[in-house]
Amino acid sequence: MFAELMSWVKQMVCLVIFLTMALQILPDQRYVKYIRFFAGLILIAALMKPLISLLGANGWEEEIILQIDEQNAADMDWSGMEEVQAEVYEEFASRLTEDIAE
């Protein structure tokens, strides 16, 4: 348990150092608020990981994603896809020839 805690603390320290370095090397200060926002999200996710693993929820997110993918694949209607593809290709070709003609 102590080794896991030390590993987690080391990961947090490394993450904070990396995020601080990323903020320091930004050439333009107008992106600082966006980088801080995403860095905060990453830090929150890293802080929550041990809590989730203590609750016994390891791998639950992968199972949910797989279930959603299977459901979406089953719900897809692939009939008429060739016609749609042909229409898109014809539209692209006509616009391309118009652009070349100009």
Short mmCIF file of C-alpha atoms in Angstrom, two decimals:
data_model
loop_
_atom_site.label_atom_id
_atom_site.label_comp_id
_atom_site.label_asym_id
_atom_site.label_seq_id
_atom_site.Cartn_x
_atom_site.Cartn_y
_atom_site.Cartn_z
CA MET A 1 0.00 0.00 0.00
CA PHE A 2 2.83 2.40 0.88
CA ALA A 3 4.64 1.62 -2.39
CA GLU A 4 1.48 2.38 -4.37
CA LEU A 5 1.05 5.66 -2.52
CA MET A 6 4.65 6.66 -3.20
CA SER A 7 4.24 5.77 -6.87
CA TRP A 8 1.10 7.89 -7.08
CA VAL A 9 2.83 10.84 -5.37
CA LYS A 10 5.76 10.57 -7.81
CA GLN A 11 3.35 10.55 -10.74
CA MET A 12 1.59 13.66 -9.42
CA VAL A 13 4.88 15.49 -8.91
CA CYS A 14 6.08 14.59 -12.41
CA LEU A 15 2.75 15.66 -13.89
CA VAL A 16 2.80 19.01 -12.10
CA ILE A 17 6.41 19.63 -13.19
CA PHE A 18 5.55 18.75 -16.79
CA LEU A 19 2.49 21.01 -16.80
CA THR A 20 4.47 23.86 -15.27
CA MET A 21 7.17 23.46 -17.92
CA ALA A 22 4.51 23.45 -20.64
CA LEU A 23 3.14 26.74 -19.33
CA GLN A 24 6.61 28.29 -19.18
CA ILE A 25 7.59 27.49 -22.76
CA LEU A 26 4.48 28.98 -24.34
CA PRO A 27 5.55 31.69 -26.79
CA ASP A 28 2.28 33.60 -26.56
CA GLN A 29 0.46 34.41 -23.34
CA ARG A 30 -3.01 34.36 -24.93
CA TYR A 31 -3.08 30.54 -24.81
CA VAL A 32 -2.25 30.29 -21.10
CA LYS A 33 -5.88 30.09 -19.96
CA TYR A 34 -6.60 27.23 -22.37
CA ILE A 35 -3.51 25.29 -21.37
CA ARG A 36 -4.36 25.80 -17.68
CA PHE A 37 -7.90 24.58 -18.29
CA PHE A 38 -6.79 21.35 -19.99
CA ALA A 39 -3.96 20.89 -17.51
CA GLY A 40 -6.52 21.14 -14.72
CA LEU A 41 -8.66 18.49 -16.38
CA ILE A 42 -5.66 16.18 -16.70
CA LEU A 43 -4.69 16.80 -13.10
CA ILE A 44 -8.22 16.10 -11.86
CA ALA A 45 -8.33 12.86 -13.85
CA ALA A 46 -4.95 11.83 -12.42
CA LEU A 47 -6.08 12.65 -8.89
CA MET A 48 -9.30 10.66 -9.30
CA LYS A 49 -7.62 7.51 -10.65
CA PRO A 50 -6.73 6.02 -7.23
CA LEU A 51 -10.21 6.75 -5.90
CA ILE A 52 -11.80 4.96 -8.83
CA SER A 53 -9.49 1.98 -8.47
CA LEU A 54 -10.31 1.77 -4.73
CA LEU A 55 -13.98 1.58 -5.59
CA GLY A 56 -13.29 -1.41 -7.82
CA ALA A 57 -14.20 0.26 -11.09
CA ASN A 58 -11.14 -0.78 -13.08
CA GLY A 59 -11.91 -1.14 -16.75
CA TRP A 60 -15.52 0.03 -16.57
CA GLU A 61 -14.95 2.81 -19.08
CA GLU A 62 -13.64 0.39 -21.69
CA GLU A 63 -16.67 -1.85 -21.25
CA ILE A 64 -19.04 1.09 -21.72
CA ILE A 65 -17.22 2.24 -24.85
CA LEU A 66 -17.31 -1.27 -26.33
CA GLN A 67 -21.04 -1.56 -25.62
CA ILE A 68 -21.73 1.79 -27.27
CA ASP A 69 -19.63 0.83 -30.32
CA GLU A 70 -21.45 -2.49 -30.68
CA GLN A 71 -24.82 -0.78 -30.39
CA ASN A 72 -23.89 1.91 -32.94
CA ALA A 73 -22.60 -0.71 -35.39
CA ALA A 74 -25.83 -2.68 -35.06
CA ASP A 75 -27.96 0.46 -35.55
CA MET A 76 -26.17 1.63 -38.69
CA ASP A 77 -28.12 1.33 -41.92
CA TRP A 78 -25.58 0.68 -44.66
CA SER A 79 -28.12 0.33 -47.47
CA GLY A 80 -27.68 2.95 -50.16
CA MET A 81 -24.16 3.85 -49.08
CA GLU A 82 -22.79 3.38 -52.61
CA GLU A 83 -25.28 5.89 -53.99
CA VAL A 84 -24.36 8.45 -51.35
CA GLN A 85 -20.69 7.91 -52.04
CA ALA A 86 -21.25 8.36 -55.79
CA GLU A 87 -23.18 11.61 -55.19
CA VAL A 88 -20.45 12.99 -52.95
CA TYR A 89 -17.79 12.04 -55.50
CA GLU A 90 -19.73 13.72 -58.33
CA GLU A 91 -20.22 16.89 -56.27
CA PHE A 92 -16.53 16.96 -55.38
CA ALA A 93 -15.50 16.43 -59.00
CA SER A 94 -17.81 19.19 -60.26
CA ARG A 95 -16.59 21.68 -57.65
CA LEU A 96 -13.00 20.77 -58.37
CA THR A 97 -13.44 21.36 -62.11
CA GLU A 98 -15.15 24.70 -61.36
CA ASP A 99 -12.24 25.73 -59.14
CA ILE A 100 -9.71 24.72 -61.77
CA ALA A 101 -11.64 26.57 -64.49
CA GLU A 102 -11.52 29.80 -62.47
#
